Amino acid sequence: MIFYFCGDVWYPFSGAYWYALSYHLQLEEFVDKLTPEQAHRLTQKAELHAKALPEPEWSRQEGHWTRAAEAGILDGTAPERYVRRDELAAVLGRKGLL
């Protein structure tokens, strides 16, 4: 049997490991072959997914998202969507930090 070392533990190689490694290598090859236009489309699709995600529980507990929306700093939608640099600049400007 063959083993590999990860952290402080030796793990046996398994079929699942080889499959995961093969999948990872195939994914890397796929990503490397993407054109800039295809990569942009993939990013847009990921952003649509992020826009649909609800606010995480930890964020609801802290309440900052709700307070920011109530103060008009953010629009209160899509809490898990990525922030673009122009949006960040707008938020900082609204807070008087620019």
mmCIF file of N, CA and C in Angstrom:
data_model
loop_
_atom_site.group_PDB
_atom_site.id
_atom_site.type_symbol
_atom_site.label_atom_id
_atom_site.label_comp_id
_atom_site.label_asym_id
_atom_site.label_seq_id
_atom_site.Cartn_x
_atom_site.Cartn_y
_atom_site.Cartn_z
ATOM 1 N N MET A 1 0.848 -1.184 0.000
ATOM 2 C CA MET A 1 0.000 0.000 0.000
ATOM 3 C C MET A 1 0.890 1.242 0.000
ATOM 4 N N ILE A 2 0.456 2.269 -0.706
ATOM 5 C CA ILE A 2 1.193 3.519 -0.806
ATOM 6 C C ILE A 2 0.517 4.556 0.091
ATOM 7 N N PHE A 3 1.327 5.376 0.769
ATOM 8 C CA PHE A 3 0.805 6.404 1.666
ATOM 9 C C PHE A 3 1.297 7.778 1.230
ATOM 10 N N TYR A 4 0.564 8.800 1.606
ATOM 11 C CA TYR A 4 1.035 10.172 1.412
ATOM 12 C C TYR A 4 0.902 10.909 2.730
ATOM 13 N N PHE A 5 1.749 11.906 2.910
ATOM 14 C CA PHE A 5 1.826 12.652 4.164
ATOM 15 C C PHE A 5 1.117 13.987 4.001
ATOM 16 N N CYS A 6 0.239 14.301 4.932
ATOM 17 C CA CYS A 6 -0.479 15.577 4.910
ATOM 18 C C CYS A 6 -0.558 16.098 6.339
ATOM 19 N N GLY A 7 0.080 17.243 6.600
ATOM 20 C CA GLY A 7 0.095 17.765 7.965
ATOM 21 C C GLY A 7 0.940 16.880 8.842
ATOM 22 N N ASP A 8 0.329 16.287 9.866
ATOM 23 C CA ASP A 8 1.038 15.387 10.771
ATOM 24 C C ASP A 8 0.613 13.937 10.584
ATOM 25 N N VAL A 9 -0.135 13.646 9.532
ATOM 26 C CA VAL A 9 -0.742 12.320 9.393
ATOM 27 C C VAL A 9 -0.360 11.694 8.050
ATOM 28 N N TRP A 10 -0.126 10.389 8.072
ATOM 29 C CA TRP A 10 0.069 9.621 6.843
ATOM 30 C C TRP A 10 -1.276 9.035 6.442
ATOM 31 N N TYR A 11 -1.654 9.205 5.177
ATOM 32 C CA TYR A 11 -2.923 8.682 4.661
ATOM 33 C C TYR A 11 -2.651 7.681 3.545
ATOM 34 N N PRO A 12 -3.448 6.604 3.483
ATOM 35 C CA PRO A 12 -3.273 5.679 2.357
ATOM 36 C C PRO A 12 -3.854 6.282 1.081
ATOM 37 N N PHE A 13 -3.167 6.074 -0.046
ATOM 38 C CA PHE A 13 -3.744 6.470 -1.323
ATOM 39 C C PHE A 13 -4.938 5.577 -1.587
ATOM 40 N N SER A 14 -5.991 6.153 -2.095
ATOM 41 C CA SER A 14 -7.175 5.369 -2.414
ATOM 42 C C SER A 14 -7.629 5.715 -3.817
ATOM 43 N N GLY A 15 -8.562 4.937 -4.316
ATOM 44 C CA GLY A 15 -9.141 5.236 -5.620
ATOM 45 C C GLY A 15 -9.781 6.601 -5.625
ATOM 46 N N ALA A 16 -10.417 6.969 -4.514
ATOM 47 C CA ALA A 16 -11.074 8.273 -4.416
ATOM 48 C C ALA A 16 -10.050 9.395 -4.496
ATOM 49 N N TYR A 17 -8.888 9.192 -3.882
ATOM 50 C CA TYR A 17 -7.839 10.203 -3.940
ATOM 51 C C TYR A 17 -7.368 10.390 -5.375
ATOM 52 N N TRP A 18 -7.106 9.278 -6.061
ATOM 53 C CA TRP A 18 -6.625 9.372 -7.442
ATOM 54 C C TRP A 18 -7.685 10.017 -8.328
ATOM 55 N N TYR A 19 -8.951 9.697 -8.093
ATOM 56 C CA TYR A 19 -10.036 10.300 -8.876
ATOM 57 C C TYR A 19 -10.074 11.808 -8.625
ATOM 58 N N ALA A 20 -9.967 12.215 -7.361
ATOM 59 C CA ALA A 20 -9.988 13.644 -7.033
ATOM 60 C C ALA A 20 -8.788 14.357 -7.646
ATOM 61 N N LEU A 21 -7.623 13.733 -7.586
ATOM 62 C CA LEU A 21 -6.435 14.322 -8.182
ATOM 63 C C LEU A 21 -6.608 14.460 -9.687
ATOM 64 N N SER A 22 -7.136 13.433 -10.326
ATOM 65 C CA SER A 22 -7.381 13.470 -11.770
ATOM 66 C C SER A 22 -8.370 14.572 -12.114
ATOM 67 N N TYR A 23 -9.447 14.687 -11.324
ATOM 68 C CA TYR A 23 -10.448 15.736 -11.558
ATOM 69 C C TYR A 23 -9.811 17.108 -11.414
ATOM 70 N N HIS A 24 -8.991 17.299 -10.376
ATOM 71 C CA HIS A 24 -8.328 18.580 -10.154
ATOM 72 C C HIS A 24 -7.442 18.934 -11.349
ATOM 73 N N LEU A 25 -6.680 17.960 -11.835
ATOM 74 C CA LEU A 25 -5.809 18.218 -12.977
ATOM 75 C C LEU A 25 -6.624 18.537 -14.222
ATOM 76 N N GLN A 26 -7.754 17.861 -14.416
ATOM 77 C CA GLN A 26 -8.618 18.156 -15.555
ATOM 78 C C GLN A 26 -9.204 19.556 -15.424
ATOM 79 N N LEU A 27 -9.577 19.940 -14.217
ATOM 80 C CA LEU A 27 -10.128 21.268 -13.979
ATOM 81 C C LEU A 27 -9.079 22.333 -14.258
ATOM 82 N N GLU A 28 -7.854 22.106 -13.803
ATOM 83 C CA GLU A 28 -6.762 23.054 -14.067
ATOM 84 C C GLU A 28 -6.546 23.218 -15.567
ATOM 85 N N GLU A 29 -6.571 22.113 -16.290
ATOM 86 C CA GLU A 29 -6.395 22.172 -17.747
ATOM 87 C C GLU A 29 -7.544 22.939 -18.393
ATOM 88 N N PHE A 30 -8.757 22.683 -17.934
ATOM 89 C CA PHE A 30 -9.932 23.388 -18.441
ATOM 90 C C PHE A 30 -9.803 24.900 -18.223
ATOM 91 N N VAL A 31 -9.431 25.290 -17.016
ATOM 92 C CA VAL A 31 -9.303 26.711 -16.692
ATOM 93 C C VAL A 31 -8.194 27.351 -17.518
ATOM 94 N N ASP A 32 -7.090 26.655 -17.685
ATOM 95 C CA ASP A 32 -5.976 27.194 -18.474
ATOM 96 C C ASP A 32 -6.369 27.440 -19.925
ATOM 97 N N LYS A 33 -7.313 26.667 -20.453
ATOM 98 C CA LYS A 33 -7.702 26.792 -21.858
ATOM 99 C C LYS A 33 -8.821 27.804 -22.091
ATOM 100 N N LEU A 34 -9.382 28.359 -21.031
ATOM 101 C CA LEU A 34 -10.463 29.332 -21.198
ATOM 102 C C LEU A 34 -9.955 30.587 -21.891
ATOM 103 N N THR A 35 -10.748 31.102 -22.809
ATOM 104 C CA THR A 35 -10.442 32.407 -23.383
ATOM 105 C C THR A 35 -10.861 33.475 -22.380
ATOM 106 N N PRO A 36 -10.387 34.710 -22.499
ATOM 107 C CA PRO A 36 -10.840 35.764 -21.592
ATOM 108 C C PRO A 36 -12.364 35.939 -21.613
ATOM 109 N N GLU A 37 -12.977 35.804 -22.792
ATOM 110 C CA GLU A 37 -14.435 35.940 -22.887
ATOM 111 C C GLU A 37 -15.143 34.816 -22.128
ATOM 112 N N GLN A 38 -14.635 33.596 -22.253
ATOM 113 C CA GLN A 38 -15.234 32.470 -21.535
ATOM 114 C C GLN A 38 -15.047 32.624 -20.029
ATOM 115 N N ALA A 39 -13.870 33.088 -19.612
ATOM 116 C CA ALA A 39 -13.620 33.302 -18.193
ATOM 117 C C ALA A 39 -14.566 34.370 -17.645
ATOM 118 N N HIS A 40 -14.807 35.409 -18.429
ATOM 119 C CA HIS A 40 -15.735 36.464 -18.005
ATOM 120 C C HIS A 40 -17.143 35.911 -17.860
ATOM 121 N N ARG A 41 -17.579 35.096 -18.801
ATOM 122 C CA ARG A 41 -18.917 34.482 -18.700
ATOM 123 C C ARG A 41 -19.024 33.598 -17.469
ATOM 124 N N LEU A 42 -17.971 32.860 -17.175
ATOM 125 C CA LEU A 42 -17.954 31.998 -15.989
ATOM 126 C C LEU A 42 -18.040 32.846 -14.722
ATOM 127 N N THR A 43 -17.320 33.966 -14.696
ATOM 128 C CA THR A 43 -17.370 34.875 -13.557
ATOM 129 C C THR A 43 -18.774 35.455 -13.390
ATOM 130 N N GLN A 44 -19.411 35.831 -14.506
ATOM 131 C CA GLN A 44 -20.768 36.360 -14.442
ATOM 132 C C GLN A 44 -21.730 35.330 -13.868
ATOM 133 N N LYS A 45 -21.580 34.081 -14.273
ATOM 134 C CA LYS A 45 -22.449 33.018 -13.763
ATOM 135 C C LYS A 45 -22.237 32.820 -12.263
ATOM 136 N N ALA A 46 -20.978 32.875 -11.819
ATOM 137 C CA ALA A 46 -20.688 32.741 -10.390
ATOM 138 C C ALA A 46 -21.298 33.904 -9.612
ATOM 139 N N GLU A 47 -21.264 35.103 -10.187
ATOM 140 C CA GLU A 47 -21.847 36.258 -9.514
ATOM 141 C C GLU A 47 -23.368 36.114 -9.402
ATOM 142 N N LEU A 48 -24.013 35.590 -10.432
ATOM 143 C CA LEU A 48 -25.459 35.354 -10.353
ATOM 144 C C LEU A 48 -25.786 34.379 -9.222
ATOM 145 N N HIS A 49 -24.947 33.365 -9.065
ATOM 146 C CA HIS A 49 -25.146 32.414 -7.968
ATOM 147 C C HIS A 49 -24.991 33.120 -6.621
ATOM 148 N N ALA A 50 -23.932 33.926 -6.490
ATOM 149 C CA ALA A 50 -23.683 34.626 -5.225
ATOM 150 C C ALA A 50 -24.818 35.590 -4.897
ATOM 151 N N LYS A 51 -25.396 36.242 -5.915
ATOM 152 C CA LYS A 51 -26.497 37.184 -5.683
ATOM 153 C C LYS A 51 -27.715 36.492 -5.071
ATOM 154 N N ALA A 52 -27.873 35.206 -5.363
ATOM 155 C CA ALA A 52 -29.047 34.468 -4.882
ATOM 156 C C ALA A 52 -28.871 33.910 -3.479
ATOM 157 N N LEU A 53 -27.670 33.964 -2.937
ATOM 158 C CA LEU A 53 -27.430 33.395 -1.602
ATOM 159 C C LEU A 53 -27.989 34.308 -0.518
ATOM 160 N N PRO A 54 -28.573 33.727 0.524
ATOM 161 C CA PRO A 54 -29.099 34.548 1.621
ATOM 162 C C PRO A 54 -27.975 35.060 2.522
ATOM 163 N N GLU A 55 -28.304 36.015 3.340
ATOM 164 C CA GLU A 55 -27.349 36.536 4.314
ATOM 165 C C GLU A 55 -27.005 35.426 5.308
ATOM 166 N N PRO A 56 -25.719 35.196 5.578
ATOM 167 C CA PRO A 56 -25.334 34.147 6.521
ATOM 168 C C PRO A 56 -25.807 34.465 7.948
ATOM 169 N N GLU A 57 -25.955 33.428 8.724
ATOM 170 C CA GLU A 57 -26.448 33.567 10.097
ATOM 171 C C GLU A 57 -25.556 34.478 10.928
ATOM 172 N N TRP A 58 -24.230 34.325 10.811
ATOM 173 C CA TRP A 58 -23.328 35.164 11.604
ATOM 174 C C TRP A 58 -23.545 36.638 11.284
ATOM 175 N N SER A 59 -23.814 36.942 10.024
ATOM 176 C CA SER A 59 -24.037 38.327 9.617
ATOM 177 C C SER A 59 -25.367 38.849 10.165
ATOM 178 N N ARG A 60 -26.386 37.990 10.137
ATOM 179 C CA ARG A 60 -27.686 38.404 10.715
ATOM 180 C C ARG A 60 -27.539 38.696 12.201
ATOM 181 N N GLN A 61 -26.754 37.873 12.884
ATOM 182 C CA GLN A 61 -26.555 38.080 14.315
ATOM 183 C C GLN A 61 -25.840 39.392 14.602
ATOM 184 N N GLU A 62 -24.829 39.725 13.809
ATOM 185 C CA GLU A 62 -24.100 40.975 14.030
ATOM 186 C C GLU A 62 -24.924 42.187 13.624
ATOM 187 N N GLY A 63 -25.748 42.049 12.591
ATOM 188 C CA GLY A 63 -26.654 43.112 12.200
ATOM 189 C C GLY A 63 -26.061 44.244 11.392
ATOM 190 N N HIS A 64 -24.799 44.151 10.995
ATOM 191 C CA HIS A 64 -24.169 45.246 10.248
ATOM 192 C C HIS A 64 -24.795 45.433 8.867
ATOM 193 N N TRP A 65 -25.140 44.336 8.200
ATOM 194 C CA TRP A 65 -25.740 44.424 6.871
ATOM 195 C C TRP A 65 -27.063 45.186 6.937
ATOM 196 N N THR A 66 -27.883 44.844 7.902
ATOM 197 C CA THR A 66 -29.177 45.513 8.061
ATOM 198 C C THR A 66 -28.997 46.986 8.383
ATOM 199 N N ARG A 67 -28.078 47.302 9.291
ATOM 200 C CA ARG A 67 -27.839 48.705 9.635
ATOM 201 C C ARG A 67 -27.298 49.494 8.453
ATOM 202 N N ALA A 68 -26.428 48.880 7.650
ATOM 203 C CA ALA A 68 -25.883 49.557 6.470
ATOM 204 C C ALA A 68 -26.989 49.835 5.457
ATOM 205 N N ALA A 69 -27.901 48.898 5.303
ATOM 206 C CA ALA A 69 -29.020 49.106 4.379
ATOM 207 C C ALA A 69 -29.951 50.199 4.904
ATOM 208 N N GLU A 70 -30.236 50.166 6.192
ATOM 209 C CA GLU A 70 -31.116 51.187 6.780
ATOM 210 C C GLU A 70 -30.509 52.577 6.695
ATOM 211 N N ALA A 71 -29.177 52.663 6.747
ATOM 212 C CA ALA A 71 -28.493 53.956 6.670
ATOM 213 C C ALA A 71 -28.296 54.419 5.227
ATOM 214 N N GLY A 72 -28.675 53.580 4.256
ATOM 215 C CA GLY A 72 -28.540 53.953 2.858
ATOM 216 C C GLY A 72 -27.142 53.783 2.301
ATOM 217 N N ILE A 73 -26.279 53.100 3.032
ATOM 218 C CA ILE A 73 -24.912 52.871 2.558
ATOM 219 C C ILE A 73 -24.913 51.773 1.496
ATOM 220 N N LEU A 74 -25.728 50.764 1.706
ATOM 221 C CA LEU A 74 -25.911 49.668 0.756
ATOM 222 C C LEU A 74 -27.389 49.560 0.429
ATOM 223 N N ASP A 75 -27.702 48.879 -0.674
ATOM 224 C CA ASP A 75 -29.120 48.783 -1.048
ATOM 225 C C ASP A 75 -29.858 47.653 -0.341
ATOM 226 N N GLY A 76 -29.148 46.816 0.403
ATOM 227 C CA GLY A 76 -29.798 45.758 1.184
ATOM 228 C C GLY A 76 -30.072 44.485 0.407
ATOM 229 N N THR A 77 -29.626 44.411 -0.848
ATOM 230 C CA THR A 77 -29.843 43.197 -1.632
ATOM 231 C C THR A 77 -28.529 42.455 -1.811
ATOM 232 N N ALA A 78 -28.634 41.168 -2.060
ATOM 233 C CA ALA A 78 -27.497 40.308 -2.413
ATOM 234 C C ALA A 78 -26.303 40.441 -1.460
ATOM 235 N N PRO A 79 -26.476 40.071 -0.194
ATOM 236 C CA PRO A 79 -25.389 40.238 0.772
ATOM 237 C C PRO A 79 -24.141 39.411 0.468
ATOM 238 N N GLU A 80 -24.258 38.347 -0.295
ATOM 239 C CA GLU A 80 -23.106 37.495 -0.591
ATOM 240 C C GLU A 80 -22.489 37.791 -1.953
ATOM 241 N N ARG A 81 -22.995 38.784 -2.670
ATOM 242 C CA ARG A 81 -22.423 39.144 -3.968
ATOM 243 C C ARG A 81 -21.101 39.846 -3.749
ATOM 244 N N TYR A 82 -20.189 39.679 -4.695
ATOM 245 C CA TYR A 82 -18.877 40.309 -4.612
ATOM 246 C C TYR A 82 -18.999 41.816 -4.770
ATOM 247 N N VAL A 83 -18.148 42.552 -4.101
ATOM 248 C CA VAL A 83 -18.126 44.010 -4.197
ATOM 249 C C VAL A 83 -17.058 44.399 -5.212
ATOM 250 N N ARG A 84 -17.454 45.213 -6.163
ATOM 251 C CA ARG A 84 -16.484 45.724 -7.134
ATOM 252 C C ARG A 84 -15.831 46.978 -6.569
ATOM 253 N N ARG A 85 -14.696 47.332 -7.124
ATOM 254 C CA ARG A 85 -13.928 48.455 -6.593
ATOM 255 C C ARG A 85 -14.702 49.768 -6.663
ATOM 256 N N ASP A 86 -15.488 49.985 -7.738
ATOM 257 C CA ASP A 86 -16.259 51.229 -7.819
ATOM 258 C C ASP A 86 -17.341 51.269 -6.748
ATOM 259 N N GLU A 87 -17.897 50.102 -6.424
ATOM 260 C CA GLU A 87 -18.896 50.035 -5.361
ATOM 261 C C GLU A 87 -18.260 50.313 -4.002
ATOM 262 N N LEU A 88 -17.074 49.767 -3.784
ATOM 263 C CA LEU A 88 -16.367 50.014 -2.533
ATOM 264 C C LEU A 88 -16.059 51.502 -2.383
ATOM 265 N N ALA A 89 -15.636 52.130 -3.481
ATOM 266 C CA ALA A 89 -15.357 53.567 -3.435
ATOM 267 C C ALA A 89 -16.618 54.347 -3.093
ATOM 268 N N ALA A 90 -17.766 53.925 -3.619
ATOM 269 C CA ALA A 90 -19.029 54.612 -3.305
ATOM 270 C C ALA A 90 -19.364 54.474 -1.831
ATOM 271 N N VAL A 91 -19.186 53.276 -1.276
ATOM 272 C CA VAL A 91 -19.469 53.068 0.149
ATOM 273 C C VAL A 91 -18.543 53.924 1.017
ATOM 274 N N LEU A 92 -17.265 53.919 0.680
ATOM 275 C CA LEU A 92 -16.322 54.732 1.451
ATOM 276 C C LEU A 92 -16.653 56.228 1.338
ATOM 277 N N GLY A 93 -17.069 56.655 0.149
ATOM 278 C CA GLY A 93 -17.483 58.051 -0.036
ATOM 279 C C GLY A 93 -18.704 58.387 0.784
ATOM 280 N N ARG A 94 -19.665 57.487 0.841
ATOM 281 C CA ARG A 94 -20.884 57.711 1.627
ATOM 282 C C ARG A 94 -20.579 57.831 3.115
ATOM 283 N N LYS A 95 -19.534 57.162 3.538
ATOM 284 C CA LYS A 95 -19.130 57.224 4.951
ATOM 285 C C LYS A 95 -18.190 58.388 5.217
ATOM 286 N N GLY A 96 -17.874 59.181 4.179
ATOM 287 C CA GLY A 96 -16.995 60.317 4.350
ATOM 288 C C GLY A 96 -15.541 59.942 4.535
ATOM 289 N N LEU A 97 -15.157 58.766 4.053
ATOM 290 C CA LEU A 97 -13.795 58.297 4.236
ATOM 291 C C LEU A 97 -12.909 58.598 3.028
ATOM 292 N N LEU A 98 -13.458 59.258 2.026
ATOM 293 C CA LEU A 98 -12.653 59.638 0.861
ATOM 294 C C LEU A 98 -12.585 61.154 0.756
#
